[in-house]
Amino acid sequence: MSCGILSLAVTACGSGEDTGAQGGEARPRGSAASGAPERELTKIPGVGDRLQNRIPGASRQVVAVYGEGRDSAKATVVLFTKQGRTWEKTRSWPAHNGKKGWTDSHREGDKRSPVGVFTLSDAGGVLPDPGARLPYSASASFQAPHYWAKSHWHDFDYVIAIDYNRVKGTSPGDPTRPEGQSKGGSIWLHMDHGSGTSACVSLSKSGMRHLLRTLDPEQHPVVVMGDKARLAA
């Protein structure tokens, strides 16, 4: 199962045995995960026309997830904001994605994160609202089970729902899957435990707090995510 609250799955994102050091914030303002030279950006760097054209014209905030490779669980998250016609790289963090990498056709339990462009509409977590601009649902029901490795207990302290096979405008814990159970769901941005997830994207607590306080529904935020090769296609 992909990430989700206990009522959905006990094999949610982060439920594997992999462990490692939790990553922190990576690059300072103005740096690029893609290695693009510093210049005015009229497009998200490292993203080809196939996905670039799926970014809504109204979007002024993009969370880009650059996966290291098709079968890699390592990634970098970069936040871009649009100023006029130009995209500005504002923050960057090391991250993780699905344990087995990425896929263009995500299925329940495949341990791969879906490639694509998805809106970001709702947030929540175990911890109280840190000042999120997205609608935030605080609930103990997000708590990861304590029979998981201790390093995973805080994975869902903060979460942002990725709008893949879910109903927008509901808590990230809502189990409704409009495209059917086999397509997977409950795919989130959430806190990192140092290794791959079941399908979600994970980053540091400070990174999650920053995204929660920055992503604004009025700016129509989206996530653009995938391994670097397919992002660039």
mmCIF file with all atom_site columns, C-alpha atoms in Angstrom:
data_model
loop_
_atom_site.group_PDB
_atom_site.id
_atom_site.type_symbol
_atom_site.label_atom_id
_atom_site.label_alt_id
_atom_site.label_comp_id
_atom_site.label_asym_id
_atom_site.label_entity_id
_atom_site.label_seq_id
_atom_site.pdbx_PDB_ins_code
_atom_site.Cartn_x
_atom_site.Cartn_y
_atom_site.Cartn_z
_atom_site.occupancy
_atom_site.B_iso_or_equiv
_atom_site.pdbx_formal_charge
_atom_site.auth_seq_id
_atom_site.auth_comp_id
_atom_site.auth_asym_id
_atom_site.auth_atom_id
_atom_site.pdbx_PDB_model_num
ATOM 1   C CA . MET A 1 1   ? 0.000   0.000  0.000   1.00 0.00 ? 1   MET A CA 1
ATOM 2   C CA . SER A 1 2   ? 1.049   3.612  -0.428  1.00 0.00 ? 2   SER A CA 1
ATOM 3   C CA . CYS A 1 3   ? 1.267   6.014  2.456   1.00 0.00 ? 3   CYS A CA 1
ATOM 4   C CA . GLY A 1 4   ? -1.788  6.596  4.536   1.00 0.00 ? 4   GLY A CA 1
ATOM 5   C CA . ILE A 1 5   ? -3.268  6.413  7.994   1.00 0.00 ? 5   ILE A CA 1
ATOM 6   C CA . LEU A 1 6   ? -3.716  3.151  9.869   1.00 0.00 ? 6   LEU A CA 1
ATOM 7   C CA . SER A 1 7   ? -7.288  2.703  8.724   1.00 0.00 ? 7   SER A CA 1
ATOM 8   C CA . LEU A 1 8   ? -5.950  2.524  5.173   1.00 0.00 ? 8   LEU A CA 1
ATOM 9   C CA . ALA A 1 9   ? -2.801  0.440  5.475   1.00 0.00 ? 9   ALA A CA 1
ATOM 10  C CA . VAL A 1 10  ? -0.138  -0.838 7.811   1.00 0.00 ? 10  VAL A CA 1
ATOM 11  C CA . THR A 1 11  ? 2.341   -0.981 4.940   1.00 0.00 ? 11  THR A CA 1
ATOM 12  C CA . ALA A 1 12  ? 2.167   2.719  4.301   1.00 0.00 ? 12  ALA A CA 1
ATOM 13  C CA . CYS A 1 13  ? 4.976   4.923  3.043   1.00 0.00 ? 13  CYS A CA 1
ATOM 14  C CA . GLY A 1 14  ? 8.047   4.487  5.202   1.00 0.00 ? 14  GLY A CA 1
ATOM 15  C CA . SER A 1 15  ? 7.070   1.089  6.553   1.00 0.00 ? 15  SER A CA 1
ATOM 16  C CA . GLY A 1 16  ? 10.086  -0.739 5.179   1.00 0.00 ? 16  GLY A CA 1
ATOM 17  C CA . GLU A 1 17  ? 13.118  -1.806 7.133   1.00 0.00 ? 17  GLU A CA 1
ATOM 18  C CA . ASP A 1 18  ? 15.576  0.523  5.388   1.00 0.00 ? 18  ASP A CA 1
ATOM 19  C CA . THR A 1 19  ? 17.156  3.002  7.775   1.00 0.00 ? 19  THR A CA 1
ATOM 20  C CA . GLY A 1 20  ? 19.608  5.862  7.478   1.00 0.00 ? 20  GLY A CA 1
ATOM 21  C CA . ALA A 1 21  ? 20.375  9.404  8.536   1.00 0.00 ? 21  ALA A CA 1
ATOM 22  C CA . GLN A 1 22  ? 17.596  11.925 8.020   1.00 0.00 ? 22  GLN A CA 1
ATOM 23  C CA . GLY A 1 23  ? 18.472  14.533 5.424   1.00 0.00 ? 23  GLY A CA 1
ATOM 24  C CA . GLY A 1 24  ? 18.357  18.254 6.037   1.00 0.00 ? 24  GLY A CA 1
ATOM 25  C CA . GLU A 1 25  ? 18.007  21.313 3.871   1.00 0.00 ? 25  GLU A CA 1
ATOM 26  C CA . ALA A 1 26  ? 20.351  21.152 0.922   1.00 0.00 ? 26  ALA A CA 1
ATOM 27  C CA . ARG A 1 27  ? 21.040  24.154 -1.230  1.00 0.00 ? 27  ARG A CA 1
ATOM 28  C CA . PRO A 1 28  ? 20.670  27.852 -0.492  1.00 0.00 ? 28  PRO A CA 1
ATOM 29  C CA . ARG A 1 29  ? 18.382  30.228 -2.331  1.00 0.00 ? 29  ARG A CA 1
ATOM 30  C CA . GLY A 1 30  ? 19.097  30.435 -6.029  1.00 0.00 ? 30  GLY A CA 1
ATOM 31  C CA . SER A 1 31  ? 20.767  27.041 -6.532  1.00 0.00 ? 31  SER A CA 1
ATOM 32  C CA . ALA A 1 32  ? 19.472  24.359 -8.906  1.00 0.00 ? 32  ALA A CA 1
ATOM 33  C CA . ALA A 1 33  ? 19.283  20.615 -8.394  1.00 0.00 ? 33  ALA A CA 1
ATOM 34  C CA . SER A 1 34  ? 19.401  20.126 -12.147 1.00 0.00 ? 34  SER A CA 1
ATOM 35  C CA . GLY A 1 35  ? 22.796  21.793 -12.541 1.00 0.00 ? 35  GLY A CA 1
ATOM 36  C CA . ALA A 1 36  ? 21.377  24.466 -14.859 1.00 0.00 ? 36  ALA A CA 1
ATOM 37  C CA . PRO A 1 37  ? 23.449  27.669 -14.999 1.00 0.00 ? 37  PRO A CA 1
ATOM 38  C CA . GLU A 1 38  ? 22.137  30.654 -13.077 1.00 0.00 ? 38  GLU A CA 1
ATOM 39  C CA . ARG A 1 39  ? 19.958  32.628 -15.482 1.00 0.00 ? 39  ARG A CA 1
ATOM 40  C CA . GLU A 1 40  ? 16.410  33.816 -15.897 1.00 0.00 ? 40  GLU A CA 1
ATOM 41  C CA . LEU A 1 41  ? 14.232  30.729 -16.041 1.00 0.00 ? 41  LEU A CA 1
ATOM 42  C CA . THR A 1 42  ? 11.128  30.829 -18.201 1.00 0.00 ? 42  THR A CA 1
ATOM 43  C CA . LYS A 1 43  ? 10.651  27.075 -17.657 1.00 0.00 ? 43  LYS A CA 1
ATOM 44  C CA . ILE A 1 44  ? 11.339  24.679 -14.792 1.00 0.00 ? 44  ILE A CA 1
ATOM 45  C CA . PRO A 1 45  ? 14.908  23.437 -15.448 1.00 0.00 ? 45  PRO A CA 1
ATOM 46  C CA . GLY A 1 46  ? 15.343  19.767 -16.255 1.00 0.00 ? 46  GLY A CA 1
ATOM 47  C CA . VAL A 1 47  ? 11.671  19.379 -17.232 1.00 0.00 ? 47  VAL A CA 1
ATOM 48  C CA . GLY A 1 48  ? 10.862  18.690 -20.881 1.00 0.00 ? 48  GLY A CA 1
ATOM 49  C CA . ASP A 1 49  ? 7.849   19.842 -22.848 1.00 0.00 ? 49  ASP A CA 1
ATOM 50  C CA . ARG A 1 50  ? 5.820   16.682 -22.093 1.00 0.00 ? 50  ARG A CA 1
ATOM 51  C CA . LEU A 1 51  ? 5.480   17.586 -18.408 1.00 0.00 ? 51  LEU A CA 1
ATOM 52  C CA . GLN A 1 52  ? 6.192   21.322 -18.694 1.00 0.00 ? 52  GLN A CA 1
ATOM 53  C CA . ASN A 1 53  ? 2.996   21.704 -20.730 1.00 0.00 ? 53  ASN A CA 1
ATOM 54  C CA . ARG A 1 54  ? 0.992   20.034 -17.957 1.00 0.00 ? 54  ARG A CA 1
ATOM 55  C CA . ILE A 1 55  ? 1.876   22.737 -15.425 1.00 0.00 ? 55  ILE A CA 1
ATOM 56  C CA . PRO A 1 56  ? -1.271  24.903 -15.212 1.00 0.00 ? 56  PRO A CA 1
ATOM 57  C CA . GLY A 1 57  ? -0.829  28.430 -16.500 1.00 0.00 ? 57  GLY A CA 1
ATOM 58  C CA . ALA A 1 58  ? -2.106  29.809 -13.186 1.00 0.00 ? 58  ALA A CA 1
ATOM 59  C CA . SER A 1 59  ? 0.522   27.936 -11.124 1.00 0.00 ? 59  SER A CA 1
ATOM 60  C CA . ARG A 1 60  ? 3.082   30.191 -9.495  1.00 0.00 ? 60  ARG A CA 1
ATOM 61  C CA . GLN A 1 61  ? 4.560   27.618 -7.117  1.00 0.00 ? 61  GLN A CA 1
ATOM 62  C CA . VAL A 1 62  ? 6.159   24.349 -8.267  1.00 0.00 ? 62  VAL A CA 1
ATOM 63  C CA . VAL A 1 63  ? 7.688   21.679 -6.075  1.00 0.00 ? 63  VAL A CA 1
ATOM 64  C CA . ALA A 1 64  ? 10.059  19.816 -8.422  1.00 0.00 ? 64  ALA A CA 1
ATOM 65  C CA . VAL A 1 65  ? 11.190  16.342 -7.340  1.00 0.00 ? 65  VAL A CA 1
ATOM 66  C CA . TYR A 1 66  ? 14.309  15.279 -9.251  1.00 0.00 ? 66  TYR A CA 1
ATOM 67  C CA . GLY A 1 67  ? 14.775  11.524 -8.818  1.00 0.00 ? 67  GLY A CA 1
ATOM 68  C CA . GLU A 1 68  ? 18.327  10.273 -9.225  1.00 0.00 ? 68  GLU A CA 1
ATOM 69  C CA . GLY A 1 69  ? 17.340  7.379  -11.481 1.00 0.00 ? 69  GLY A CA 1
ATOM 70  C CA . ARG A 1 70  ? 14.536  5.104  -12.642 1.00 0.00 ? 70  ARG A CA 1
ATOM 71  C CA . ASP A 1 71  ? 15.257  2.519  -9.933  1.00 0.00 ? 71  ASP A CA 1
ATOM 72  C CA . SER A 1 72  ? 16.733  4.848  -7.282  1.00 0.00 ? 72  SER A CA 1
ATOM 73  C CA . ALA A 1 73  ? 15.078  5.961  -4.038  1.00 0.00 ? 73  ALA A CA 1
ATOM 74  C CA . LYS A 1 74  ? 17.192  9.134  -3.816  1.00 0.00 ? 74  LYS A CA 1
ATOM 75  C CA . ALA A 1 75  ? 15.908  12.507 -4.967  1.00 0.00 ? 75  ALA A CA 1
ATOM 76  C CA . THR A 1 76  ? 16.182  16.258 -4.519  1.00 0.00 ? 76  THR A CA 1
ATOM 77  C CA . VAL A 1 77  ? 13.217  18.539 -3.896  1.00 0.00 ? 77  VAL A CA 1
ATOM 78  C CA . VAL A 1 78  ? 13.415  22.108 -5.223  1.00 0.00 ? 78  VAL A CA 1
ATOM 79  C CA . LEU A 1 79  ? 10.810  24.813 -4.631  1.00 0.00 ? 79  LEU A CA 1
ATOM 80  C CA . PHE A 1 80  ? 10.295  27.251 -7.511  1.00 0.00 ? 80  PHE A CA 1
ATOM 81  C CA . THR A 1 81  ? 8.201   30.406 -7.368  1.00 0.00 ? 81  THR A CA 1
ATOM 82  C CA . LYS A 1 82  ? 7.153   32.473 -10.361 1.00 0.00 ? 82  LYS A CA 1
ATOM 83  C CA . GLN A 1 83  ? 7.938   36.182 -10.471 1.00 0.00 ? 83  GLN A CA 1
ATOM 84  C CA . GLY A 1 84  ? 6.362   37.732 -13.539 1.00 0.00 ? 84  GLY A CA 1
ATOM 85  C CA . ARG A 1 85  ? 7.329   35.340 -16.340 1.00 0.00 ? 85  ARG A CA 1
ATOM 86  C CA . THR A 1 86  ? 10.399  33.995 -14.573 1.00 0.00 ? 86  THR A CA 1
ATOM 87  C CA . TRP A 1 87  ? 10.742  30.997 -12.255 1.00 0.00 ? 87  TRP A CA 1
ATOM 88  C CA . GLU A 1 88  ? 12.979  31.544 -9.224  1.00 0.00 ? 88  GLU A CA 1
ATOM 89  C CA . LYS A 1 89  ? 14.662  28.716 -7.321  1.00 0.00 ? 89  LYS A CA 1
ATOM 90  C CA . THR A 1 90  ? 13.989  29.445 -3.667  1.00 0.00 ? 90  THR A CA 1
ATOM 91  C CA . ARG A 1 91  ? 14.825  26.385 -1.547  1.00 0.00 ? 91  ARG A CA 1
ATOM 92  C CA . SER A 1 92  ? 16.186  22.862 -1.978  1.00 0.00 ? 92  SER A CA 1
ATOM 93  C CA . TRP A 1 93  ? 16.333  19.689 0.154   1.00 0.00 ? 93  TRP A CA 1
ATOM 94  C CA . PRO A 1 94  ? 17.626  16.123 -0.207  1.00 0.00 ? 94  PRO A CA 1
ATOM 95  C CA . ALA A 1 95  ? 14.723  13.687 -0.377  1.00 0.00 ? 95  ALA A CA 1
ATOM 96  C CA . HIS A 1 96  ? 13.597  10.115 -0.972  1.00 0.00 ? 96  HIS A CA 1
ATOM 97  C CA . ASN A 1 97  ? 10.948  8.536  -3.191  1.00 0.00 ? 97  ASN A CA 1
ATOM 98  C CA . GLY A 1 98  ? 9.652   4.993  -3.667  1.00 0.00 ? 98  GLY A CA 1
ATOM 99  C CA . LYS A 1 99  ? 12.050  2.219  -2.650  1.00 0.00 ? 99  LYS A CA 1
ATOM 100 C CA . LYS A 1 100 ? 12.079  0.805  -6.197  1.00 0.00 ? 100 LYS A CA 1
ATOM 101 C CA . GLY A 1 101 ? 12.173  4.161  -7.973  1.00 0.00 ? 101 GLY A CA 1
ATOM 102 C CA . TRP A 1 102 ? 9.665   5.632  -10.417 1.00 0.00 ? 102 TRP A CA 1
ATOM 103 C CA . THR A 1 103 ? 6.909   4.541  -12.798 1.00 0.00 ? 103 THR A CA 1
ATOM 104 C CA . ASP A 1 104 ? 4.644   6.037  -15.463 1.00 0.00 ? 104 ASP A CA 1
ATOM 105 C CA . SER A 1 105 ? 1.879   3.634  -14.407 1.00 0.00 ? 105 SER A CA 1
ATOM 106 C CA . HIS A 1 106 ? 1.759   3.381  -10.628 1.00 0.00 ? 106 HIS A CA 1
ATOM 107 C CA . ARG A 1 107 ? -0.028  0.347  -9.179  1.00 0.00 ? 107 ARG A CA 1
ATOM 108 C CA . GLU A 1 108 ? -0.918  -0.481 -5.600  1.00 0.00 ? 108 GLU A CA 1
ATOM 109 C CA . GLY A 1 109 ? 2.089   -1.934 -3.792  1.00 0.00 ? 109 GLY A CA 1
ATOM 110 C CA . ASP A 1 110 ? 4.674   -1.516 -6.572  1.00 0.00 ? 110 ASP A CA 1
ATOM 111 C CA . LYS A 1 111 ? 6.960   0.558  -4.295  1.00 0.00 ? 111 LYS A CA 1
ATOM 112 C CA . ARG A 1 112 ? 7.468   3.127  -7.075  1.00 0.00 ? 112 ARG A CA 1
ATOM 113 C CA . SER A 1 113 ? 6.467   6.786  -7.107  1.00 0.00 ? 113 SER A CA 1
ATOM 114 C CA . PRO A 1 114 ? 4.283   8.018  -9.983  1.00 0.00 ? 114 PRO A CA 1
ATOM 115 C CA . VAL A 1 115 ? 5.860   10.283 -12.594 1.00 0.00 ? 115 VAL A CA 1
ATOM 116 C CA . GLY A 1 116 ? 3.792   13.335 -13.444 1.00 0.00 ? 116 GLY A CA 1
ATOM 117 C CA . VAL A 1 117 ? 2.390   16.735 -12.552 1.00 0.00 ? 117 VAL A CA 1
ATOM 118 C CA . PHE A 1 118 ? -0.077  16.806 -9.665  1.00 0.00 ? 118 PHE A CA 1
ATOM 119 C CA . THR A 1 119 ? -1.818  19.597 -7.788  1.00 0.00 ? 119 THR A CA 1
ATOM 120 C CA . LEU A 1 120 ? -1.256  20.133 -4.057  1.00 0.00 ? 120 LEU A CA 1
ATOM 121 C CA . SER A 1 121 ? -4.510  20.949 -2.291  1.00 0.00 ? 121 SER A CA 1
ATOM 122 C CA . ASP A 1 122 ? -4.586  19.597 1.281   1.00 0.00 ? 122 ASP A CA 1
ATOM 123 C CA . ALA A 1 123 ? -2.284  18.965 4.234   1.00 0.00 ? 123 ALA A CA 1
ATOM 124 C CA . GLY A 1 124 ? -2.329  17.529 7.735   1.00 0.00 ? 124 GLY A CA 1
ATOM 125 C CA . GLY A 1 125 ? -0.433  15.446 10.226  1.00 0.00 ? 125 GLY A CA 1
ATOM 126 C CA . VAL A 1 126 ? -0.026  14.337 13.803  1.00 0.00 ? 126 VAL A CA 1
ATOM 127 C CA . LEU A 1 127 ? 1.375   17.704 14.885  1.00 0.00 ? 127 LEU A CA 1
ATOM 128 C CA . PRO A 1 128 ? -0.651  20.908 15.239  1.00 0.00 ? 128 PRO A CA 1
ATOM 129 C CA . ASP A 1 129 ? -0.949  23.247 12.279  1.00 0.00 ? 129 ASP A CA 1
ATOM 130 C CA . PRO A 1 130 ? 2.452   25.019 11.936  1.00 0.00 ? 130 PRO A CA 1
ATOM 131 C CA . GLY A 1 131 ? 0.890   27.922 10.063  1.00 0.00 ? 131 GLY A CA 1
ATOM 132 C CA . ALA A 1 132 ? 0.007   26.121 6.846   1.00 0.00 ? 132 ALA A CA 1
ATOM 133 C CA . ARG A 1 133 ? -1.673  28.002 4.034   1.00 0.00 ? 133 ARG A CA 1
ATOM 134 C CA . LEU A 1 134 ? -3.162  24.828 2.592   1.00 0.00 ? 134 LEU A CA 1
ATOM 135 C CA . PRO A 1 135 ? -6.169  23.459 4.541   1.00 0.00 ? 135 PRO A CA 1
ATOM 136 C CA . TYR A 1 136 ? -4.614  21.475 7.412   1.00 0.00 ? 136 TYR A CA 1
ATOM 137 C CA . SER A 1 137 ? -6.130  18.506 9.262   1.00 0.00 ? 137 SER A CA 1
ATOM 138 C CA . ALA A 1 138 ? -4.382  17.713 12.550  1.00 0.00 ? 138 ALA A CA 1
ATOM 139 C CA . SER A 1 139 ? -5.212  14.249 13.878  1.00 0.00 ? 139 SER A CA 1
ATOM 140 C CA . ALA A 1 140 ? -3.642  11.454 15.916  1.00 0.00 ? 140 ALA A CA 1
ATOM 141 C CA . SER A 1 141 ? -5.016  9.090  13.250  1.00 0.00 ? 141 SER A CA 1
ATOM 142 C CA . PHE A 1 142 ? -2.000  9.968  11.095  1.00 0.00 ? 142 PHE A CA 1
ATOM 143 C CA . GLN A 1 143 ? 0.343   8.369  13.657  1.00 0.00 ? 143 GLN A CA 1
ATOM 144 C CA . ALA A 1 144 ? 2.575   5.643  12.203  1.00 0.00 ? 144 ALA A CA 1
ATOM 145 C CA . PRO A 1 145 ? 2.227   2.334  14.091  1.00 0.00 ? 145 PRO A CA 1
ATOM 146 C CA . HIS A 1 146 ? 4.830   1.746  16.777  1.00 0.00 ? 146 HIS A CA 1
ATOM 147 C CA . TYR A 1 147 ? 5.562   -1.769 15.568  1.00 0.00 ? 147 TYR A CA 1
ATOM 148 C CA . TRP A 1 148 ? 7.380   -0.051 12.681  1.00 0.00 ? 148 TRP A CA 1
ATOM 149 C CA . ALA A 1 149 ? 11.058  0.772  13.216  1.00 0.00 ? 149 ALA A CA 1
ATOM 150 C CA . LYS A 1 150 ? 11.403  3.706  15.603  1.00 0.00 ? 150 LYS A CA 1
ATOM 151 C CA . SER A 1 151 ? 13.035  5.763  12.848  1.00 0.00 ? 151 SER A CA 1
ATOM 152 C CA . HIS A 1 152 ? 9.658   5.753  11.031  1.00 0.00 ? 152 HIS A CA 1
ATOM 153 C CA . TRP A 1 153 ? 7.420   6.847  13.913  1.00 0.00 ? 153 TRP A CA 1
ATOM 154 C CA . HIS A 1 154 ? 7.412   10.519 12.919  1.00 0.00 ? 154 HIS A CA 1
ATOM 155 C CA . ASP A 1 155 ? 6.988   10.092 9.152   1.00 0.00 ? 155 ASP A CA 1
ATOM 156 C CA . PHE A 1 156 ? 3.480   11.543 9.207   1.00 0.00 ? 156 PHE A CA 1
ATOM 157 C CA . ASP A 1 157 ? 3.956   14.350 11.726  1.00 0.00 ? 157 ASP A CA 1
ATOM 158 C CA . TYR A 1 158 ? 3.503   16.631 8.706   1.00 0.00 ? 158 TYR A CA 1
ATOM 159 C CA . VAL A 1 159 ? 2.045   15.573 5.348   1.00 0.00 ? 159 VAL A CA 1
ATOM 160 C CA . ILE A 1 160 ? 0.947   17.270 2.136   1.00 0.00 ? 160 ILE A CA 1
ATOM 161 C CA . ALA A 1 161 ? -1.358  15.221 -0.081  1.00 0.00 ? 161 ALA A CA 1
ATOM 162 C CA . ILE A 1 162 ? -0.245  14.775 -3.691  1.00 0.00 ? 162 ILE A CA 1
ATOM 163 C CA . ASP A 1 163 ? -3.436  14.844 -5.762  1.00 0.00 ? 163 ASP A CA 1
ATOM 164 C CA . TYR A 1 164 ? -2.985  11.418 -7.317  1.00 0.00 ? 164 TYR A CA 1
ATOM 165 C CA . ASN A 1 165 ? -6.165  9.290  -7.286  1.00 0.00 ? 165 ASN A CA 1
ATOM 166 C CA . ARG A 1 166 ? -7.755  11.243 -4.447  1.00 0.00 ? 166 ARG A CA 1
ATOM 167 C CA . VAL A 1 167 ? -10.582 13.702 -3.830  1.00 0.00 ? 167 VAL A CA 1
ATOM 168 C CA . LYS A 1 168 ? -9.335  17.273 -3.542  1.00 0.00 ? 168 LYS A CA 1
ATOM 169 C CA . GLY A 1 169 ? -10.622 19.315 -0.638  1.00 0.00 ? 169 GLY A CA 1
ATOM 170 C CA . THR A 1 170 ? -10.552 16.406 1.815   1.00 0.00 ? 170 THR A CA 1
ATOM 171 C CA . SER A 1 171 ? -8.111  15.381 4.528   1.00 0.00 ? 171 SER A CA 1
ATOM 172 C CA . PRO A 1 172 ? -5.009  13.557 3.224   1.00 0.00 ? 172 PRO A CA 1
ATOM 173 C CA . GLY A 1 173 ? -6.308  10.567 5.203   1.00 0.00 ? 173 GLY A CA 1
ATOM 174 C CA . ASP A 1 174 ? -9.516  10.291 3.155   1.00 0.00 ? 174 ASP A CA 1
ATOM 175 C CA . PRO A 1 175 ? -9.374  6.749  1.637   1.00 0.00 ? 175 PRO A CA 1
ATOM 176 C CA . THR A 1 176 ? -11.521 7.553  -1.421  1.00 0.00 ? 176 THR A CA 1
ATOM 177 C CA . ARG A 1 177 ? -9.788  6.558  -4.671  1.00 0.00 ? 177 ARG A CA 1
ATOM 178 C CA . PRO A 1 178 ? -11.800 7.755  -7.683  1.00 0.00 ? 178 PRO A CA 1
ATOM 179 C CA . GLU A 1 179 ? -9.794  5.664  -10.196 1.00 0.00 ? 179 GLU A CA 1
ATOM 180 C CA . GLY A 1 180 ? -10.043 2.481  -8.133  1.00 0.00 ? 180 GLY A CA 1
ATOM 181 C CA . GLN A 1 181 ? -7.969  0.748  -5.465  1.00 0.00 ? 181 GLN A CA 1
ATOM 182 C CA . SER A 1 182 ? -5.587  -0.920 -7.911  1.00 0.00 ? 182 SER A CA 1
ATOM 183 C CA . LYS A 1 183 ? -4.244  2.465  -9.054  1.00 0.00 ? 183 LYS A CA 1
ATOM 184 C CA . GLY A 1 184 ? -2.882  3.127  -5.563  1.00 0.00 ? 184 GLY A CA 1
ATOM 185 C CA . GLY A 1 185 ? -3.263  6.341  -3.624  1.00 0.00 ? 185 GLY A CA 1
ATOM 186 C CA . SER A 1 186 ? -2.547  8.134  -0.354  1.00 0.00 ? 186 SER A CA 1
ATOM 187 C CA . ILE A 1 187 ? 0.671   9.452  -1.892  1.00 0.00 ? 187 ILE A CA 1
ATOM 188 C CA . TRP A 1 188 ? 2.093   12.309 0.120   1.00 0.00 ? 188 TRP A CA 1
ATOM 189 C CA . LEU A 1 189 ? 4.975   14.609 0.752   1.00 0.00 ? 189 LEU A CA 1
ATOM 190 C CA . HIS A 1 190 ? 5.966   13.706 4.305   1.00 0.00 ? 190 HIS A CA 1
ATOM 191 C CA . MET A 1 191 ? 8.853   13.660 6.764   1.00 0.00 ? 191 MET A CA 1
ATOM 192 C CA . ASP A 1 192 ? 11.957  11.680 5.907   1.00 0.00 ? 192 ASP A CA 1
ATOM 193 C CA . HIS A 1 193 ? 13.343  8.690  7.812   1.00 0.00 ? 193 HIS A CA 1
ATOM 194 C CA . GLY A 1 194 ? 16.522  8.409  5.742   1.00 0.00 ? 194 GLY A CA 1
ATOM 195 C CA . SER A 1 195 ? 15.544  5.871  3.074   1.00 0.00 ? 195 SER A CA 1
ATOM 196 C CA . GLY A 1 196 ? 12.989  4.975  0.404   1.00 0.00 ? 196 GLY A CA 1
ATOM 197 C CA . THR A 1 197 ? 9.213   5.013  0.848   1.00 0.00 ? 197 THR A CA 1
ATOM 198 C CA . SER A 1 198 ? 6.335   2.935  -0.494  1.00 0.00 ? 198 SER A CA 1
ATOM 199 C CA . ALA A 1 199 ? 5.481   5.609  -3.110  1.00 0.00 ? 199 ALA A CA 1
ATOM 200 C CA . CYS A 1 200 ? 5.594   8.984  -1.334  1.00 0.00 ? 200 CYS A CA 1
ATOM 201 C CA . VAL A 1 201 ? 8.253   11.696 -1.399  1.00 0.00 ? 201 VAL A CA 1
ATOM 202 C CA . SER A 1 202 ? 9.941   12.459 1.927   1.00 0.00 ? 202 SER A CA 1
ATOM 203 C CA . LEU A 1 203 ? 12.096  15.341 3.121   1.00 0.00 ? 203 LEU A CA 1
ATOM 204 C CA . SER A 1 204 ? 13.282  16.910 6.355   1.00 0.00 ? 204 SER A CA 1
ATOM 205 C CA . LYS A 1 205 ? 11.001  18.284 9.062   1.00 0.00 ? 205 LYS A CA 1
ATOM 206 C CA . SER A 1 206 ? 12.301  21.790 8.431   1.00 0.00 ? 206 SER A CA 1
ATOM 207 C CA . GLY A 1 207 ? 11.614  21.334 4.714   1.00 0.00 ? 207 GLY A CA 1
ATOM 208 C CA . MET A 1 208 ? 8.065   20.204 5.382   1.00 0.00 ? 208 MET A CA 1
ATOM 209 C CA . ARG A 1 209 ? 7.463   23.143 7.714   1.00 0.00 ? 209 ARG A CA 1
ATOM 210 C CA . HIS A 1 210 ? 8.757   25.518 5.061   1.00 0.00 ? 210 HIS A CA 1
ATOM 211 C CA . LEU A 1 211 ? 6.511   24.032 2.362   1.00 0.00 ? 211 LEU A CA 1
ATOM 212 C CA . LEU A 1 212 ? 3.479   24.070 4.638   1.00 0.00 ? 212 LEU A CA 1
ATOM 213 C CA . ARG A 1 213 ? 4.031   27.728 5.473   1.00 0.00 ? 213 ARG A CA 1
ATOM 214 C CA . THR A 1 214 ? 4.768   28.683 1.855   1.00 0.00 ? 214 THR A CA 1
ATOM 215 C CA . LEU A 1 215 ? 2.472   26.727 -0.470  1.00 0.00 ? 215 LEU A CA 1
ATOM 216 C CA . ASP A 1 216 ? -0.547  28.928 -1.045  1.00 0.00 ? 216 ASP A CA 1
ATOM 217 C CA . PRO A 1 217 ? -3.823  27.787 -2.659  1.00 0.00 ? 217 PRO A CA 1
ATOM 218 C CA . GLU A 1 218 ? -4.075  31.182 -4.347  1.00 0.00 ? 218 GLU A CA 1
ATOM 219 C CA . GLN A 1 219 ? -0.782  30.427 -6.140  1.00 0.00 ? 219 GLN A CA 1
ATOM 220 C CA . HIS A 1 220 ? -2.105  27.074 -7.446  1.00 0.00 ? 220 HIS A CA 1
ATOM 221 C CA . PRO A 1 221 ? 0.863   24.948 -6.296  1.00 0.00 ? 221 PRO A CA 1
ATOM 222 C CA . VAL A 1 222 ? 1.765   21.729 -8.096  1.00 0.00 ? 222 VAL A CA 1
ATOM 223 C CA . VAL A 1 223 ? 4.398   19.033 -7.770  1.00 0.00 ? 223 VAL A CA 1
ATOM 224 C CA . VAL A 1 224 ? 6.376   17.933 -10.835 1.00 0.00 ? 224 VAL A CA 1
ATOM 225 C CA . MET A 1 225 ? 7.998   14.602 -9.991  1.00 0.00 ? 225 MET A CA 1
ATOM 226 C CA . GLY A 1 226 ? 9.967   11.790 -11.571 1.00 0.00 ? 226 GLY A CA 1
ATOM 227 C CA . ASP A 1 227 ? 13.430  10.461 -12.319 1.00 0.00 ? 227 ASP A CA 1
ATOM 228 C CA . LYS A 1 228 ? 15.615  12.957 -14.158 1.00 0.00 ? 228 LYS A CA 1
ATOM 229 C CA . ALA A 1 229 ? 15.491  11.112 -17.488 1.00 0.00 ? 229 ALA A CA 1
ATOM 230 C CA . ARG A 1 230 ? 11.701  11.026 -17.661 1.00 0.00 ? 230 ARG A CA 1
ATOM 231 C CA . LEU A 1 231 ? 11.377  14.559 -16.317 1.00 0.00 ? 231 LEU A CA 1
ATOM 232 C CA . ALA A 1 232 ? 13.530  15.759 -19.190 1.00 0.00 ? 232 ALA A CA 1
ATOM 233 C CA . ALA A 1 233 ? 11.693  13.757 -21.881 1.00 0.00 ? 233 ALA A CA 1
#
